Short mmCIF file of C-alpha atoms in Angstrom, two decimals:
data_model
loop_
_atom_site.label_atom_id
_atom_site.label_comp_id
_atom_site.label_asym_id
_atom_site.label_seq_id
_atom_site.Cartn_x
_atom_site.Cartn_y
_atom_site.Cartn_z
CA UNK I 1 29.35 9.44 -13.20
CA UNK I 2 32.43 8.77 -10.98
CA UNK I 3 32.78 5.55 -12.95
CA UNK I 4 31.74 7.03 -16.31
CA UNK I 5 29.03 5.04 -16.78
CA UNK I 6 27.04 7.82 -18.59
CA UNK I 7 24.80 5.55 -19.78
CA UNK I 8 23.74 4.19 -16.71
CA UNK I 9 23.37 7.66 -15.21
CA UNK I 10 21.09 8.42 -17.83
CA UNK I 11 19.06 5.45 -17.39
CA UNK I 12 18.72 6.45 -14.23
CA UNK I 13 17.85 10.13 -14.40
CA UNK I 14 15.49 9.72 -17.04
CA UNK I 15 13.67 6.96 -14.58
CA UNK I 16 13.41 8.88 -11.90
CA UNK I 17 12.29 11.84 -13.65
CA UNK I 18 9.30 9.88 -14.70
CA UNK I 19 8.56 9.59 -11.20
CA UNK I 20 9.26 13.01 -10.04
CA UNK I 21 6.80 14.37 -12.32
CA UNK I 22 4.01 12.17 -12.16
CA UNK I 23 4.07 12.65 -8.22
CA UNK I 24 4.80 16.37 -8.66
CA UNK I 25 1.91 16.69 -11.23
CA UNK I 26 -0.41 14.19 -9.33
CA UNK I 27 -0.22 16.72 -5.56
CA UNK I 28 -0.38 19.96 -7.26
CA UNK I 29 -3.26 18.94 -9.82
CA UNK I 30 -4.86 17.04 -6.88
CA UNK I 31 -4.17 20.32 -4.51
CA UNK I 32 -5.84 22.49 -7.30
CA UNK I 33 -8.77 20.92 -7.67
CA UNK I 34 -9.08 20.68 -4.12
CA UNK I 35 -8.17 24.09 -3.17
CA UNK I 36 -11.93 25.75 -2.33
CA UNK I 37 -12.27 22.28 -0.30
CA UNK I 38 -8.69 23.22 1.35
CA UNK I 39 -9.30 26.64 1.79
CA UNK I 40 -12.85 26.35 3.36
CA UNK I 41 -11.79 23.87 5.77
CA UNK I 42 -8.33 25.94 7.08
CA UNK I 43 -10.72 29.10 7.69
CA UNK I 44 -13.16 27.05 9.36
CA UNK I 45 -10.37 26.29 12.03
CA UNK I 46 -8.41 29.55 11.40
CA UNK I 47 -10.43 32.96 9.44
CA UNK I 48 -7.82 34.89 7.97
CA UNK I 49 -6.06 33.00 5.69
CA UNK I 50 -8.90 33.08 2.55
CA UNK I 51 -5.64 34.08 0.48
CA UNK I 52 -4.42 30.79 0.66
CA UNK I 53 -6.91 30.18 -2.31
CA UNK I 54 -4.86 32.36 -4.97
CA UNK I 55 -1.34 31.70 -3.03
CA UNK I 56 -1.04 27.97 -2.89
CA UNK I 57 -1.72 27.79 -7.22
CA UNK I 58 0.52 30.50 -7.78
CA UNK I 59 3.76 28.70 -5.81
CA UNK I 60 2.69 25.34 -7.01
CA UNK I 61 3.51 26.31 -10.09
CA UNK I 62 7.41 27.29 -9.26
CA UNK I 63 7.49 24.01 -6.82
CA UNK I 64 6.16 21.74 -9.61
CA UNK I 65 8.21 22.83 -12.42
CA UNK I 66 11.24 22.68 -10.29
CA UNK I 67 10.36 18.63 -9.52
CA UNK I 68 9.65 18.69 -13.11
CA UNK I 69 12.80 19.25 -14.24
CA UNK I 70 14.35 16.25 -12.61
CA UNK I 71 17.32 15.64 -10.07
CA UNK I 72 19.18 18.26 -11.91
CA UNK I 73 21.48 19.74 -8.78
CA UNK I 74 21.95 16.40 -7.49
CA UNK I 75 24.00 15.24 -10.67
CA UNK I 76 25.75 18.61 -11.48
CA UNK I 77 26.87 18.09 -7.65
CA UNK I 78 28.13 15.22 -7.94
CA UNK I 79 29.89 16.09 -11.52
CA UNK I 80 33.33 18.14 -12.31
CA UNK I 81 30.61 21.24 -13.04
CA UNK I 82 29.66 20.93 -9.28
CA UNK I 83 30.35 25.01 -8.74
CA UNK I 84 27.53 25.91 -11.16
CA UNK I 85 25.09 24.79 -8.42
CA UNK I 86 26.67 27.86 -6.51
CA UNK I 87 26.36 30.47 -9.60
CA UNK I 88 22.56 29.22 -10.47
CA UNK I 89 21.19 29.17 -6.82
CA UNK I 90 22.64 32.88 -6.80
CA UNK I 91 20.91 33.62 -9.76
CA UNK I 92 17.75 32.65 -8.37
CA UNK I 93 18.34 34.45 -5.38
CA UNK I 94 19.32 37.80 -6.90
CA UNK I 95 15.95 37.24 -9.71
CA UNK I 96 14.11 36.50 -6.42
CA UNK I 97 14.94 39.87 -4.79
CA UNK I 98 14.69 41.95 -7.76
CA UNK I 99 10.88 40.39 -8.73
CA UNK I 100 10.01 41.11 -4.89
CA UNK I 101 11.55 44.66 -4.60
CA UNK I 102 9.33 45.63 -7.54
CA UNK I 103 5.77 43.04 -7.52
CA UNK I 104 5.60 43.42 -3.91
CA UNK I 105 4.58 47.40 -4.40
CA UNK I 106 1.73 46.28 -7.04
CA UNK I 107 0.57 43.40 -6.11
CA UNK I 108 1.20 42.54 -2.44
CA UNK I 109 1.31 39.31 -1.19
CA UNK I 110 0.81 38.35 -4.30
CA UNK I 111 3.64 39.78 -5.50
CA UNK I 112 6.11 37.71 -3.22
CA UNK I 113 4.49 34.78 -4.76
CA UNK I 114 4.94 35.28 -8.15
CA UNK I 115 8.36 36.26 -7.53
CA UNK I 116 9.47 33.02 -5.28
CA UNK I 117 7.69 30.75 -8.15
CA UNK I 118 9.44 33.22 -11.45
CA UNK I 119 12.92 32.60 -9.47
CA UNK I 120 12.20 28.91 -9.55
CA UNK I 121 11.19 28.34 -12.98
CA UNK I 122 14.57 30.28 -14.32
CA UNK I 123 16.49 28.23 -11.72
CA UNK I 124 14.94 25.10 -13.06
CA UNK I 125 15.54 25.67 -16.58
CA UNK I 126 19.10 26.68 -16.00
CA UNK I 127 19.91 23.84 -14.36
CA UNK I 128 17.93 21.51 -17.09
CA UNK I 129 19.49 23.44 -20.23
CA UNK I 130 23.10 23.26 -18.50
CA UNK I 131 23.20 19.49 -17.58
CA UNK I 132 21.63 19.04 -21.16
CA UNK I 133 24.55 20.80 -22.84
CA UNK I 134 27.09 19.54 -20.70
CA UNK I 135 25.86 15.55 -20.14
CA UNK I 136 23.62 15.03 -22.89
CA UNK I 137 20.50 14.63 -20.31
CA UNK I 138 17.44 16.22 -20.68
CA UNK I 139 14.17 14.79 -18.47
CA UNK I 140 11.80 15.56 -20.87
CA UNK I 141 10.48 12.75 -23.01
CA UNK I 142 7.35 11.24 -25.17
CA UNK I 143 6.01 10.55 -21.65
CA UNK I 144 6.33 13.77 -20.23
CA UNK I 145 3.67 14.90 -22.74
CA UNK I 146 2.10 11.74 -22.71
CA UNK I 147 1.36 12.77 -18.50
CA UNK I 148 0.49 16.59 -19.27
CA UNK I 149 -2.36 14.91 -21.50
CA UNK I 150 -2.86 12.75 -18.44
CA UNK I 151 -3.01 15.25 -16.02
CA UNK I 152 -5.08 17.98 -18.17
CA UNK I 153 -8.29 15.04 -18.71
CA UNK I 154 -8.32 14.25 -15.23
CA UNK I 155 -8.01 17.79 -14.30
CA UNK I 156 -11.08 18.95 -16.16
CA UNK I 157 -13.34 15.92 -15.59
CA UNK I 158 -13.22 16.53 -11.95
CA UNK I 159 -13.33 20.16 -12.42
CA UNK I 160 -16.64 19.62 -13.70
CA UNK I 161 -18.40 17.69 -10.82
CA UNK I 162 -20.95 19.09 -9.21
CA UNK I 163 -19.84 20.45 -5.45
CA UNK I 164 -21.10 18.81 -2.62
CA UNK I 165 -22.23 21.18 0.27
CA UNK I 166 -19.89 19.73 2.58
CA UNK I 167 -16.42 20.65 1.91
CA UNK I 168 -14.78 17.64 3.75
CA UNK I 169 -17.43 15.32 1.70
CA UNK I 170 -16.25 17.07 -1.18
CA UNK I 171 -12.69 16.81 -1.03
CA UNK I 172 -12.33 13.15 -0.25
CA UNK I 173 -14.82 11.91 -3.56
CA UNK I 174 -13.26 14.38 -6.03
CA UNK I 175 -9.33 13.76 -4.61
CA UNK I 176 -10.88 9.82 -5.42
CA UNK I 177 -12.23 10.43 -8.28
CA UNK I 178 -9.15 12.31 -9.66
CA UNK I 179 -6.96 9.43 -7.95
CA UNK I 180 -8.34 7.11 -9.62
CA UNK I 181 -8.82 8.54 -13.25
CA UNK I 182 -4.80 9.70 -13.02
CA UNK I 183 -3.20 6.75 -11.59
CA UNK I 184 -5.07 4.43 -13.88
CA UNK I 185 -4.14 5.99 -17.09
CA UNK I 186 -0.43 6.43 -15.75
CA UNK I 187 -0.55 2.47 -14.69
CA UNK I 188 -2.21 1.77 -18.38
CA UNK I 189 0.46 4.22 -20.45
CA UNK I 190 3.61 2.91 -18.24
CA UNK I 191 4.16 6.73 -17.16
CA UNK I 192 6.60 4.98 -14.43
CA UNK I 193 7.81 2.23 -13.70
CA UNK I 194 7.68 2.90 -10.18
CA UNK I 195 4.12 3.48 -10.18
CA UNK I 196 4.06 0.47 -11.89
CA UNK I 197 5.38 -1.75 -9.39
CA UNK I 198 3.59 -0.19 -6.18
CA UNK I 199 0.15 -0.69 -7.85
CA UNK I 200 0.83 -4.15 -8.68
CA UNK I 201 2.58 -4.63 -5.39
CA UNK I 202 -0.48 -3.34 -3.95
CA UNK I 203 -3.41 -5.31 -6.25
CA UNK I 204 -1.65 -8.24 -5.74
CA UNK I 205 0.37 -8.62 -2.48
CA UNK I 206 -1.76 -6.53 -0.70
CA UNK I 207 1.79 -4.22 0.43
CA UNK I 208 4.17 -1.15 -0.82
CA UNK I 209 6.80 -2.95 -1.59
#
């Protein structure tokens, strides 16, 4: 940006937006289907906490769409429109206090969640619809859909598996199973190029990177 390479910046973005969501989608979907699994296995060690079930869904769905959005902040802070990272964030904060003051009375806990995750989603699109206007950047593309399609066939073919009585048994064969049908059709559609690279890094040089 500094060096007005817009294009290059955009090259960029878009790039690692790809890989934001994909690894964004790939926890939260793989947290979701997982989250009996998870939940039986924290109460095991700790009862108490069987809201955890309803609670970790409900914020991933603020956290994800926030990654989904892309390094938004990051480029308006480092652009001449660095203050509106100030005005948004306060935005969030004063939607965040409002939706608790009033969700908290009805629906508890709850509540608190579904405020935390509604102040994230309007602080994400803010963000996304301002650097749009102003930069001409906007992370969604073909493959953002072409991933939601991705994510939605994985999601509901492990859905459907049979549980296994033991939770621990259970999580590590369906988190596999999921693994495997996501990663493969995000290697096979060229979701990222990131992904990409690591897999072939991995198949063939046996390493990361």
């Amino acid at each position: 940006y500094n060096n007005i390479q817009l294009k290059e910046l955009k090259s960029q973005y878009l790039r690692t937006a790809a890989t934001m969501q994909l690894a964004s989608l790939f926890i939260s979907l793989l947290m979701v289907i997982n989250i009996q699994n998870i939940t039986d296995i924290i109460v095991f060690i700790k009862p108490g906490y069987e809201a955890i079930k309803y609670l970790i869904p409900i914020l991933l769905i603020g956290q994800t769409t926030e990654i989904f959005t892309g390094l938004n902040m990051e480029v308006i802070g480092l652009s001449k429109y660095y203050r509106f990272n100030f005005w948004s964030s306060l935005i969030m904060l004063v939607v965040i206090f409002s939706l608790n003051f009033f969700l908290i009375k009805k629906m508890g806990i709850y509540g608190a969640a579904w405020a935390t995750t509604s102040g994230l989603i309007i602080y994400a699109f803010i963000k996304a619809l301002y650097i749009k206007r102003k930069l001409k950047i906007w992370a969604f593309q073909r493959k953002t859909l072409q991933l939601l399609l991705i994510g939605a066939i994985s999601f509901l073919v492990v859905w459907w598996i049979p549980e296994i009585y033991n939770s621990l048994v259970d999580l590590v064969l369906r988190s596999l199973f999921f693994s495997l049908i996501f990663l493969g059709m995000a290697f096979k559609l060229k979701i990222s190029p990131e992904l990409n690279e690591i897999l072939i890094n991995i198949i063939t040089k046996r390493k990361l990177f």
